[in-house]
Amino acid sequence: MMSEIVHVVKVGIADMNVVKAPYVIRTCGLGSCVGVVVYDLAKEVAGMAHVMLPDSSLAKSEQMNVAKYADTAIEELIRRVIGSGGRNGHLKAKMAGGAQMFQFRTGTTDMMRIGPRNVEAVREQLQRFRIPIVAEDVGGSSGRTIEFHPKTGILLIRTVNQGVREM
């Protein structure tokens, strides 16, 4: 029996990309970052963003990377998925990451809660564009790698020391 060759498109940190089946899309190194997938299952198209920070008002340079911030990444990701054949009103989302990677003994400020703040910001943006989150694996304190299959709508999540889950 011949095994199927899987073509993987990688998404780097603070980056985004869009694929159509049979391609799959993957991002690694999700600690406090959030990996968000926006997809149209019937059209077998999906986009993934690796969001580092919640809010682009934190941007310091004029050359802003839209994929880096939840408030700019989600809007651009939706635009790209629709540009590749996805249909507004048929889009769904899955997300993973947003871990609290470091434990602080004293006075945890809001700035240190970057993982939970990323998760909240991504949720807000998806809600703003009326895209339902159909599955999520967020929080905790472990890093994750995620891989999305636009043909099946399955998100594979590899969590450090916990193996692989499907959602």
Short mmCIF file of N, CA, C and O in Angstrom, two decimals, residues 24-150:
data_model
loop_
_atom_site.label_atom_id
_atom_site.label_comp_id
_atom_site.label_asym_id
_atom_site.label_seq_id
_atom_site.Cartn_x
_atom_site.Cartn_y
_atom_site.Cartn_z
N VAL A 24 -1.29 20.70 3.93
CA VAL A 24 -1.61 20.94 5.34
C VAL A 24 -0.75 22.10 5.80
O VAL A 24 0.25 22.44 5.16
N ILE A 25 -1.15 22.71 6.90
CA ILE A 25 -0.44 23.90 7.38
C ILE A 25 -0.06 23.69 8.84
O ILE A 25 -0.84 23.13 9.61
N ARG A 26 1.18 24.08 9.20
CA ARG A 26 1.71 23.77 10.52
C ARG A 26 2.48 24.96 11.09
O ARG A 26 3.14 25.69 10.37
N THR A 27 2.38 25.12 12.41
CA THR A 27 3.26 26.05 13.11
C THR A 27 3.77 25.40 14.38
O THR A 27 3.07 24.61 15.01
N CYS A 28 5.02 25.71 14.71
CA CYS A 28 5.69 25.14 15.88
C CYS A 28 5.96 26.24 16.90
O CYS A 28 5.86 27.43 16.58
N GLY A 29 6.32 25.84 18.09
CA GLY A 29 6.79 26.79 19.09
C GLY A 29 5.71 27.68 19.66
O GLY A 29 5.96 28.83 19.98
N LEU A 30 4.50 27.15 19.79
CA LEU A 30 3.44 27.93 20.42
C LEU A 30 3.59 27.81 21.93
O LEU A 30 3.24 26.78 22.51
N GLY A 31 4.14 28.83 22.54
CA GLY A 31 4.19 28.91 24.00
C GLY A 31 3.07 29.84 24.40
O GLY A 31 1.90 29.47 24.39
N SER A 32 3.41 31.08 24.70
CA SER A 32 2.38 32.08 25.01
C SER A 32 1.72 32.60 23.73
O SER A 32 0.67 33.22 23.77
N CYS A 33 2.32 32.29 22.58
CA CYS A 33 1.72 32.66 21.29
C CYS A 33 0.46 31.82 21.05
O CYS A 33 0.31 30.74 21.62
N VAL A 34 -0.41 32.32 20.17
CA VAL A 34 -1.63 31.59 19.81
C VAL A 34 -1.58 31.26 18.33
O VAL A 34 -1.31 32.14 17.50
N GLY A 35 -1.85 30.00 18.02
CA GLY A 35 -2.01 29.58 16.63
C GLY A 35 -3.49 29.56 16.34
O GLY A 35 -4.26 28.86 17.02
N VAL A 36 -3.91 30.34 15.36
CA VAL A 36 -5.33 30.40 15.01
C VAL A 36 -5.51 29.99 13.56
O VAL A 36 -4.74 30.40 12.70
N VAL A 37 -6.51 29.13 13.33
CA VAL A 37 -6.84 28.66 12.00
C VAL A 37 -8.23 29.16 11.65
O VAL A 37 -9.17 29.01 12.44
N VAL A 38 -8.36 29.78 10.49
CA VAL A 38 -9.66 30.19 9.95
C VAL A 38 -9.83 29.40 8.67
O VAL A 38 -8.93 29.38 7.83
N TYR A 39 -10.99 28.70 8.53
CA TYR A 39 -11.14 27.80 7.39
C TYR A 39 -12.58 27.72 6.89
O TYR A 39 -13.51 28.04 7.60
N ASP A 40 -12.70 27.29 5.63
CA ASP A 40 -13.98 26.98 5.00
C ASP A 40 -13.87 25.52 4.57
O ASP A 40 -13.17 25.22 3.59
N LEU A 41 -14.50 24.62 5.31
CA LEU A 41 -14.34 23.18 5.09
C LEU A 41 -14.84 22.76 3.71
O LEU A 41 -14.18 21.99 3.02
N ALA A 42 -15.98 23.28 3.27
CA ALA A 42 -16.54 22.89 1.97
C ALA A 42 -15.61 23.27 0.82
O ALA A 42 -15.50 22.56 -0.17
N LYS A 43 -14.89 24.38 0.96
CA LYS A 43 -13.96 24.84 -0.08
C LYS A 43 -12.54 24.30 0.15
O LYS A 43 -11.65 24.55 -0.67
N GLU A 44 -12.34 23.59 1.27
CA GLU A 44 -11.05 22.97 1.61
C GLU A 44 -9.92 23.99 1.60
O GLU A 44 -8.83 23.74 1.08
N VAL A 45 -10.19 25.17 2.17
CA VAL A 45 -9.19 26.24 2.25
C VAL A 45 -9.04 26.64 3.72
O VAL A 45 -10.02 26.67 4.47
N ALA A 46 -7.79 26.91 4.12
CA ALA A 46 -7.53 27.29 5.51
C ALA A 46 -6.35 28.24 5.58
O ALA A 46 -5.40 28.13 4.82
N GLY A 47 -6.44 29.16 6.53
CA GLY A 47 -5.33 30.05 6.82
C GLY A 47 -4.93 29.89 8.28
O GLY A 47 -5.77 29.58 9.13
N MET A 48 -3.65 30.08 8.55
CA MET A 48 -3.15 29.98 9.92
C MET A 48 -2.28 31.19 10.22
O MET A 48 -1.48 31.62 9.38
N ALA A 49 -2.45 31.73 11.42
CA ALA A 49 -1.60 32.81 11.90
C ALA A 49 -0.97 32.40 13.22
O ALA A 49 -1.61 31.72 14.04
N HIS A 50 0.28 32.80 13.42
CA HIS A 50 1.02 32.56 14.66
C HIS A 50 1.13 33.92 15.36
O HIS A 50 2.00 34.71 15.03
N VAL A 51 0.18 34.19 16.25
CA VAL A 51 0.04 35.50 16.90
C VAL A 51 0.92 35.57 18.14
O VAL A 51 0.83 34.72 19.02
N MET A 52 1.77 36.60 18.20
CA MET A 52 2.69 36.78 19.33
C MET A 52 2.15 37.68 20.43
O MET A 52 2.41 37.45 21.61
N LEU A 53 1.46 38.75 20.05
CA LEU A 53 1.03 39.77 21.01
C LEU A 53 -0.42 40.17 20.77
O LEU A 53 -0.92 40.06 19.65
N PRO A 54 -1.10 40.65 21.81
CA PRO A 54 -2.54 40.92 21.68
C PRO A 54 -2.91 42.16 20.88
O PRO A 54 -3.96 42.19 20.26
N ASP A 55 -2.05 43.16 20.86
CA ASP A 55 -2.52 44.47 20.42
C ASP A 55 -1.43 45.24 19.67
O ASP A 55 -0.34 45.43 20.19
N SER A 56 -1.75 45.70 18.46
CA SER A 56 -0.76 46.38 17.63
C SER A 56 -0.37 47.76 18.16
O SER A 56 0.58 48.36 17.69
N SER A 57 -1.09 48.26 19.16
CA SER A 57 -0.67 49.54 19.76
C SER A 57 0.67 49.38 20.47
O SER A 57 1.33 50.36 20.80
N LEU A 58 1.09 48.12 20.68
CA LEU A 58 2.40 47.84 21.28
C LEU A 58 3.52 47.92 20.24
O LEU A 58 4.69 47.84 20.58
N ALA A 59 3.15 48.06 18.95
CA ALA A 59 4.15 48.10 17.87
C ALA A 59 5.02 49.34 18.01
O ALA A 59 4.53 50.43 18.25
N LYS A 60 6.32 49.14 17.82
CA LYS A 60 7.27 50.25 17.97
C LYS A 60 7.76 50.79 16.63
O LYS A 60 8.17 51.93 16.54
N SER A 61 7.74 49.98 15.59
CA SER A 61 8.31 50.43 14.31
C SER A 61 7.21 50.79 13.31
O SER A 61 6.07 50.38 13.45
N GLU A 62 7.60 51.57 12.30
CA GLU A 62 6.66 51.93 11.24
C GLU A 62 6.37 50.70 10.36
O GLU A 62 5.31 50.58 9.79
N GLN A 63 7.37 49.83 10.24
CA GLN A 63 7.23 48.62 9.42
C GLN A 63 6.52 47.53 10.23
O GLN A 63 7.12 46.54 10.59
N MET A 64 5.25 47.75 10.53
CA MET A 64 4.54 46.82 11.40
C MET A 64 4.25 45.49 10.72
O MET A 64 3.82 45.46 9.57
N ASN A 65 4.50 44.40 11.43
CA ASN A 65 4.19 43.05 10.96
C ASN A 65 2.77 42.72 11.39
O ASN A 65 2.52 42.48 12.57
N VAL A 66 1.82 42.72 10.44
CA VAL A 66 0.41 42.51 10.79
C VAL A 66 0.16 41.13 11.42
O VAL A 66 -0.75 40.98 12.22
N ALA A 67 0.97 40.13 11.07
CA ALA A 67 0.76 38.78 11.60
C ALA A 67 1.12 38.66 13.08
O ALA A 67 0.72 37.72 13.75
N LYS A 68 1.87 39.61 13.59
CA LYS A 68 2.39 39.53 14.95
C LYS A 68 1.32 39.80 16.02
O LYS A 68 1.40 39.30 17.14
N TYR A 69 0.31 40.60 15.68
CA TYR A 69 -0.67 41.09 16.66
C TYR A 69 -2.06 40.55 16.37
O TYR A 69 -2.50 40.54 15.21
N ALA A 70 -2.77 40.16 17.43
CA ALA A 70 -4.11 39.58 17.26
C ALA A 70 -5.05 40.53 16.51
O ALA A 70 -5.79 40.11 15.63
N ASP A 71 -5.02 41.82 16.85
CA ASP A 71 -6.00 42.74 16.26
C ASP A 71 -5.78 42.96 14.77
O ASP A 71 -6.73 43.25 14.04
N THR A 72 -4.57 42.81 14.28
CA THR A 72 -4.32 42.99 12.84
C THR A 72 -4.25 41.65 12.11
O THR A 72 -4.65 41.56 10.95
N ALA A 73 -3.78 40.60 12.78
CA ALA A 73 -3.60 39.29 12.13
C ALA A 73 -4.93 38.66 11.73
O ALA A 73 -5.06 38.13 10.63
N ILE A 74 -5.93 38.70 12.60
CA ILE A 74 -7.19 38.02 12.32
C ILE A 74 -7.87 38.63 11.10
O ILE A 74 -8.31 37.92 10.20
N GLU A 75 -7.90 39.95 11.05
CA GLU A 75 -8.52 40.64 9.91
C GLU A 75 -7.82 40.28 8.60
O GLU A 75 -8.46 39.95 7.59
N GLU A 76 -6.49 40.30 8.60
CA GLU A 76 -5.72 39.97 7.39
C GLU A 76 -5.88 38.49 7.02
O GLU A 76 -6.00 38.15 5.84
N LEU A 77 -5.91 37.62 8.02
CA LEU A 77 -6.07 36.18 7.78
C LEU A 77 -7.41 35.91 7.10
O LEU A 77 -7.48 35.17 6.12
N ILE A 78 -8.47 36.53 7.60
CA ILE A 78 -9.80 36.37 7.00
C ILE A 78 -9.79 36.86 5.55
O ILE A 78 -10.31 36.19 4.65
N ARG A 79 -9.17 38.02 5.32
CA ARG A 79 -9.09 38.58 3.97
C ARG A 79 -8.39 37.61 3.01
O ARG A 79 -8.85 37.37 1.90
N ARG A 80 -7.31 37.00 3.49
CA ARG A 80 -6.55 36.07 2.65
C ARG A 80 -7.32 34.77 2.38
O ARG A 80 -7.27 34.23 1.28
N VAL A 81 -8.02 34.26 3.41
CA VAL A 81 -8.79 33.02 3.23
C VAL A 81 -9.92 33.27 2.23
O VAL A 81 -10.15 32.45 1.33
N ILE A 82 -10.60 34.40 2.34
CA ILE A 82 -11.67 34.74 1.38
C ILE A 82 -11.06 34.94 -0.01
O ILE A 82 -11.62 34.48 -1.01
N GLY A 83 -9.90 35.56 -0.08
CA GLY A 83 -9.21 35.76 -1.35
C GLY A 83 -8.80 34.44 -2.01
O GLY A 83 -8.60 34.38 -3.23
N SER A 84 -8.70 33.37 -1.22
CA SER A 84 -8.32 32.05 -1.75
C SER A 84 -9.53 31.14 -1.95
O SER A 84 -9.38 29.94 -2.14
N GLY A 85 -10.73 31.72 -1.85
CA GLY A 85 -11.94 30.93 -2.14
C GLY A 85 -12.84 30.67 -0.96
O GLY A 85 -13.94 30.14 -1.12
N GLY A 86 -12.41 31.00 0.25
CA GLY A 86 -13.28 30.85 1.42
C GLY A 86 -14.45 31.81 1.34
O GLY A 86 -14.35 32.87 0.72
N ARG A 87 -15.58 31.43 1.93
CA ARG A 87 -16.79 32.25 1.84
C ARG A 87 -17.14 32.86 3.20
O ARG A 87 -17.24 32.14 4.19
N ASN A 88 -17.36 34.16 3.18
CA ASN A 88 -17.80 34.85 4.39
C ASN A 88 -19.12 34.22 4.82
O ASN A 88 -19.97 33.94 3.99
N GLY A 89 -19.29 33.97 6.10
CA GLY A 89 -20.52 33.32 6.57
C GLY A 89 -20.35 31.81 6.68
O GLY A 89 -21.18 31.15 7.29
N HIS A 90 -19.30 31.27 6.06
CA HIS A 90 -19.03 29.83 6.15
C HIS A 90 -17.72 29.56 6.90
O HIS A 90 -17.32 28.41 7.03
N LEU A 91 -17.06 30.62 7.34
CA LEU A 91 -15.77 30.46 8.00
C LEU A 91 -15.95 30.01 9.45
O LEU A 91 -16.87 30.44 10.14
N LYS A 92 -15.03 29.15 9.88
CA LYS A 92 -14.97 28.70 11.26
C LYS A 92 -13.53 28.84 11.73
O LYS A 92 -12.62 29.01 10.93
N ALA A 93 -13.33 28.74 13.05
CA ALA A 93 -11.98 28.88 13.59
C ALA A 93 -11.68 27.80 14.63
O ALA A 93 -12.58 27.31 15.31
N LYS A 94 -10.40 27.47 14.70
CA LYS A 94 -9.85 26.63 15.77
C LYS A 94 -8.59 27.32 16.24
O LYS A 94 -7.91 27.98 15.46
N MET A 95 -8.29 27.17 17.55
CA MET A 95 -7.09 27.83 18.06
C MET A 95 -6.43 27.01 19.15
O MET A 95 -7.08 26.21 19.81
N ALA A 96 -5.13 27.26 19.33
CA ALA A 96 -4.37 26.57 20.36
C ALA A 96 -3.21 27.45 20.79
O ALA A 96 -2.77 28.33 20.05
N GLY A 97 -2.73 27.23 22.00
CA GLY A 97 -1.58 27.98 22.52
C GLY A 97 -1.98 28.84 23.71
O GLY A 97 -2.87 28.49 24.47
N GLY A 98 -1.32 29.97 23.83
CA GLY A 98 -1.63 30.89 24.92
C GLY A 98 -1.25 30.36 26.29
O GLY A 98 -1.91 30.66 27.29
N ALA A 99 -0.18 29.58 26.34
CA ALA A 99 0.25 29.01 27.63
C ALA A 99 0.88 30.10 28.51
O ALA A 99 1.40 31.09 28.01
N GLN A 100 0.83 29.87 29.80
CA GLN A 100 1.56 30.70 30.75
C GLN A 100 2.88 29.97 30.96
O GLN A 100 2.96 29.04 31.73
N MET A 101 3.90 30.38 30.21
CA MET A 101 5.15 29.62 30.16
C MET A 101 6.03 29.81 31.39
O MET A 101 6.87 28.99 31.68
N PHE A 102 5.84 30.91 32.09
CA PHE A 102 6.70 31.18 33.24
C PHE A 102 5.84 31.45 34.45
O PHE A 102 4.83 32.13 34.36
N GLN A 103 6.24 30.92 35.58
CA GLN A 103 5.52 31.14 36.82
C GLN A 103 6.24 32.22 37.61
O GLN A 103 7.43 32.11 37.88
N PHE A 104 5.52 33.27 37.94
CA PHE A 104 6.10 34.37 38.71
C PHE A 104 5.63 34.24 40.15
O PHE A 104 4.44 34.10 40.41
N ARG A 105 6.57 34.32 41.08
CA ARG A 105 6.22 34.15 42.49
C ARG A 105 5.50 35.36 43.07
O ARG A 105 4.58 35.23 43.85
N THR A 106 5.94 36.54 42.69
CA THR A 106 5.34 37.73 43.31
C THR A 106 4.77 38.67 42.26
O THR A 106 5.31 38.80 41.16
N GLY A 107 3.69 39.32 42.60
CA GLY A 107 3.10 40.40 41.83
C GLY A 107 3.03 40.20 40.33
O GLY A 107 3.66 40.94 39.59
N THR A 108 2.28 39.20 39.86
CA THR A 108 2.12 39.00 38.43
C THR A 108 1.32 40.16 37.86
O THR A 108 0.15 40.32 38.17
N THR A 109 1.95 40.97 37.03
CA THR A 109 1.25 42.08 36.40
C THR A 109 0.55 41.59 35.14
O THR A 109 0.84 40.50 34.64
N ASP A 110 -0.35 42.41 34.62
CA ASP A 110 -1.08 42.05 33.41
C ASP A 110 -0.13 41.86 32.23
O ASP A 110 -0.38 41.03 31.37
N MET A 111 0.97 42.61 32.20
CA MET A 111 1.94 42.48 31.11
C MET A 111 2.57 41.08 31.08
O MET A 111 2.96 40.60 30.03
N MET A 112 2.67 40.45 32.23
CA MET A 112 3.29 39.12 32.30
C MET A 112 2.33 38.02 31.87
O MET A 112 2.76 36.93 31.55
N ARG A 113 1.03 38.32 31.83
CA ARG A 113 0.01 37.33 31.45
C ARG A 113 -0.15 37.31 29.94
O ARG A 113 -1.27 37.35 29.43
N ILE A 114 0.93 37.25 29.20
CA ILE A 114 0.86 37.41 27.75
C ILE A 114 0.05 36.29 27.09
O ILE A 114 -0.72 36.55 26.17
N GLY A 115 0.20 35.05 27.54
CA GLY A 115 -0.57 33.93 26.97
C GLY A 115 -2.06 34.13 27.09
O GLY A 115 -2.78 34.17 26.08
N PRO A 116 -2.58 34.30 28.32
CA PRO A 116 -4.02 34.54 28.49
C PRO A 116 -4.51 35.79 27.75
O PRO A 116 -5.61 35.78 27.19
N ARG A 117 -3.69 36.83 27.69
CA ARG A 117 -4.10 38.05 26.97
C ARG A 117 -4.16 37.81 25.47
O ARG A 117 -5.03 38.34 24.78
N ASN A 118 -3.25 36.99 24.95
CA ASN A 118 -3.31 36.63 23.52
C ASN A 118 -4.59 35.87 23.21
O ASN A 118 -5.25 36.13 22.20
N VAL A 119 -4.94 34.92 24.07
CA VAL A 119 -6.16 34.12 23.86
C VAL A 119 -7.39 35.03 23.86
O VAL A 119 -8.24 34.94 22.97
N GLU A 120 -7.48 35.92 24.85
CA GLU A 120 -8.62 36.85 24.92
C GLU A 120 -8.70 37.72 23.68
O GLU A 120 -9.78 37.94 23.13
N ALA A 121 -7.56 38.23 23.22
CA ALA A 121 -7.53 39.12 22.06
C ALA A 121 -7.95 38.39 20.78
O ALA A 121 -8.71 38.95 19.98
N VAL A 122 -7.50 37.16 20.60
CA VAL A 122 -7.89 36.38 19.41
C VAL A 122 -9.39 36.11 19.46
O VAL A 122 -10.09 36.27 18.45
N ARG A 123 -9.91 35.72 20.63
CA ARG A 123 -11.35 35.48 20.77
C ARG A 123 -12.15 36.73 20.41
O ARG A 123 -13.15 36.65 19.70
N GLU A 124 -11.71 37.88 20.92
CA GLU A 124 -12.41 39.15 20.63
C GLU A 124 -12.45 39.44 19.15
O GLU A 124 -13.49 39.86 18.62
N GLN A 125 -11.33 39.24 18.46
CA GLN A 125 -11.27 39.53 17.02
C GLN A 125 -12.14 38.57 16.22
O GLN A 125 -12.82 38.99 15.29
N LEU A 126 -12.14 37.29 16.58
CA LEU A 126 -12.99 36.33 15.88
C LEU A 126 -14.46 36.67 16.09
O LEU A 126 -15.27 36.59 15.16
N GLN A 127 -14.79 37.08 17.31
CA GLN A 127 -16.16 37.49 17.62
C GLN A 127 -16.54 38.73 16.81
O GLN A 127 -17.65 38.81 16.27
N ARG A 128 -15.62 39.68 16.70
CA ARG A 128 -15.85 40.91 15.94
C ARG A 128 -16.24 40.60 14.49
O ARG A 128 -17.09 41.27 13.91
N PHE A 129 -15.63 39.56 13.90
CA PHE A 129 -15.92 39.17 12.52
C PHE A 129 -16.95 38.04 12.45
O PHE A 129 -17.15 37.46 11.39
N ARG A 130 -17.56 37.72 13.58
CA ARG A 130 -18.62 36.70 13.68
C ARG A 130 -18.18 35.33 13.15
O ARG A 130 -18.90 34.66 12.42
N ILE A 131 -16.96 34.96 13.53
CA ILE A 131 -16.45 33.64 13.15
C ILE A 131 -16.47 32.75 14.39
O ILE A 131 -15.81 33.04 15.38
N PRO A 132 -17.27 31.68 14.34
CA PRO A 132 -17.36 30.80 15.52
C PRO A 132 -16.08 30.01 15.76
O PRO A 132 -15.46 29.52 14.82
N ILE A 133 -15.69 29.92 17.04
CA ILE A 133 -14.56 29.07 17.42
C ILE A 133 -15.16 27.70 17.73
O ILE A 133 -15.91 27.55 18.71
N VAL A 134 -14.85 26.72 16.91
CA VAL A 134 -15.46 25.40 17.07
C VAL A 134 -14.62 24.47 17.95
O VAL A 134 -15.12 23.46 18.43
N ALA A 135 -13.35 24.81 18.16
CA ALA A 135 -12.49 24.00 19.04
C ALA A 135 -11.30 24.84 19.48
O ALA A 135 -10.81 25.69 18.73
N GLU A 136 -10.87 24.61 20.72
CA GLU A 136 -9.66 25.29 21.20
C GLU A 136 -8.95 24.46 22.24
O GLU A 136 -9.57 23.65 22.93
N ASP A 137 -7.64 24.64 22.30
CA ASP A 137 -6.80 24.00 23.31
C ASP A 137 -5.83 25.09 23.76
O ASP A 137 -4.79 25.30 23.15
N VAL A 138 -6.23 25.82 24.80
CA VAL A 138 -5.47 26.99 25.22
C VAL A 138 -5.10 26.92 26.69
O VAL A 138 -5.67 26.15 27.45
N GLY A 139 -4.13 27.77 27.06
CA GLY A 139 -3.71 27.85 28.46
C GLY A 139 -2.71 26.77 28.82
O GLY A 139 -2.00 26.25 27.97
N GLY A 140 -2.69 26.43 30.09
CA GLY A 140 -1.71 25.46 30.58
C GLY A 140 -0.33 26.08 30.63
O GLY A 140 -0.17 27.30 30.59
N SER A 141 0.69 25.22 30.69
CA SER A 141 2.05 25.73 30.77
C SER A 141 3.01 25.00 29.83
O SER A 141 4.21 25.06 30.01
N SER A 142 2.45 24.30 28.83
CA SER A 142 3.28 23.54 27.90
C SER A 142 3.23 24.12 26.49
O SER A 142 2.21 24.64 26.06
N GLY A 143 4.35 23.97 25.78
CA GLY A 143 4.43 24.40 24.39
C GLY A 143 3.68 23.44 23.47
O GLY A 143 3.49 22.27 23.81
N ARG A 144 3.26 23.95 22.32
CA ARG A 144 2.49 23.14 21.37
C ARG A 144 2.98 23.36 19.94
O ARG A 144 3.48 24.42 19.59
N THR A 145 2.75 22.33 19.13
CA THR A 145 2.87 22.41 17.68
C THR A 145 1.51 22.04 17.13
O THR A 145 0.90 21.06 17.60
N ILE A 146 1.01 22.79 16.15
CA ILE A 146 -0.30 22.46 15.59
C ILE A 146 -0.19 22.28 14.08
O ILE A 146 0.65 22.88 13.43
N GLU A 147 -1.06 21.40 13.56
CA GLU A 147 -1.10 21.11 12.13
C GLU A 147 -2.56 20.97 11.73
O GLU A 147 -3.30 20.19 12.33
N PHE A 148 -2.97 21.74 10.71
CA PHE A 148 -4.37 21.72 10.27
C PHE A 148 -4.49 21.11 8.89
O PHE A 148 -3.70 21.41 7.99
N HIS A 149 -5.52 20.26 8.72
CA HIS A 149 -5.80 19.57 7.47
C HIS A 149 -7.09 20.13 6.87
O HIS A 149 -8.18 19.79 7.34
N PRO A 150 -6.99 21.00 5.83
CA PRO A 150 -8.19 21.64 5.29
C PRO A 150 -9.19 20.68 4.65
O PRO A 150 -10.36 20.99 4.55
#
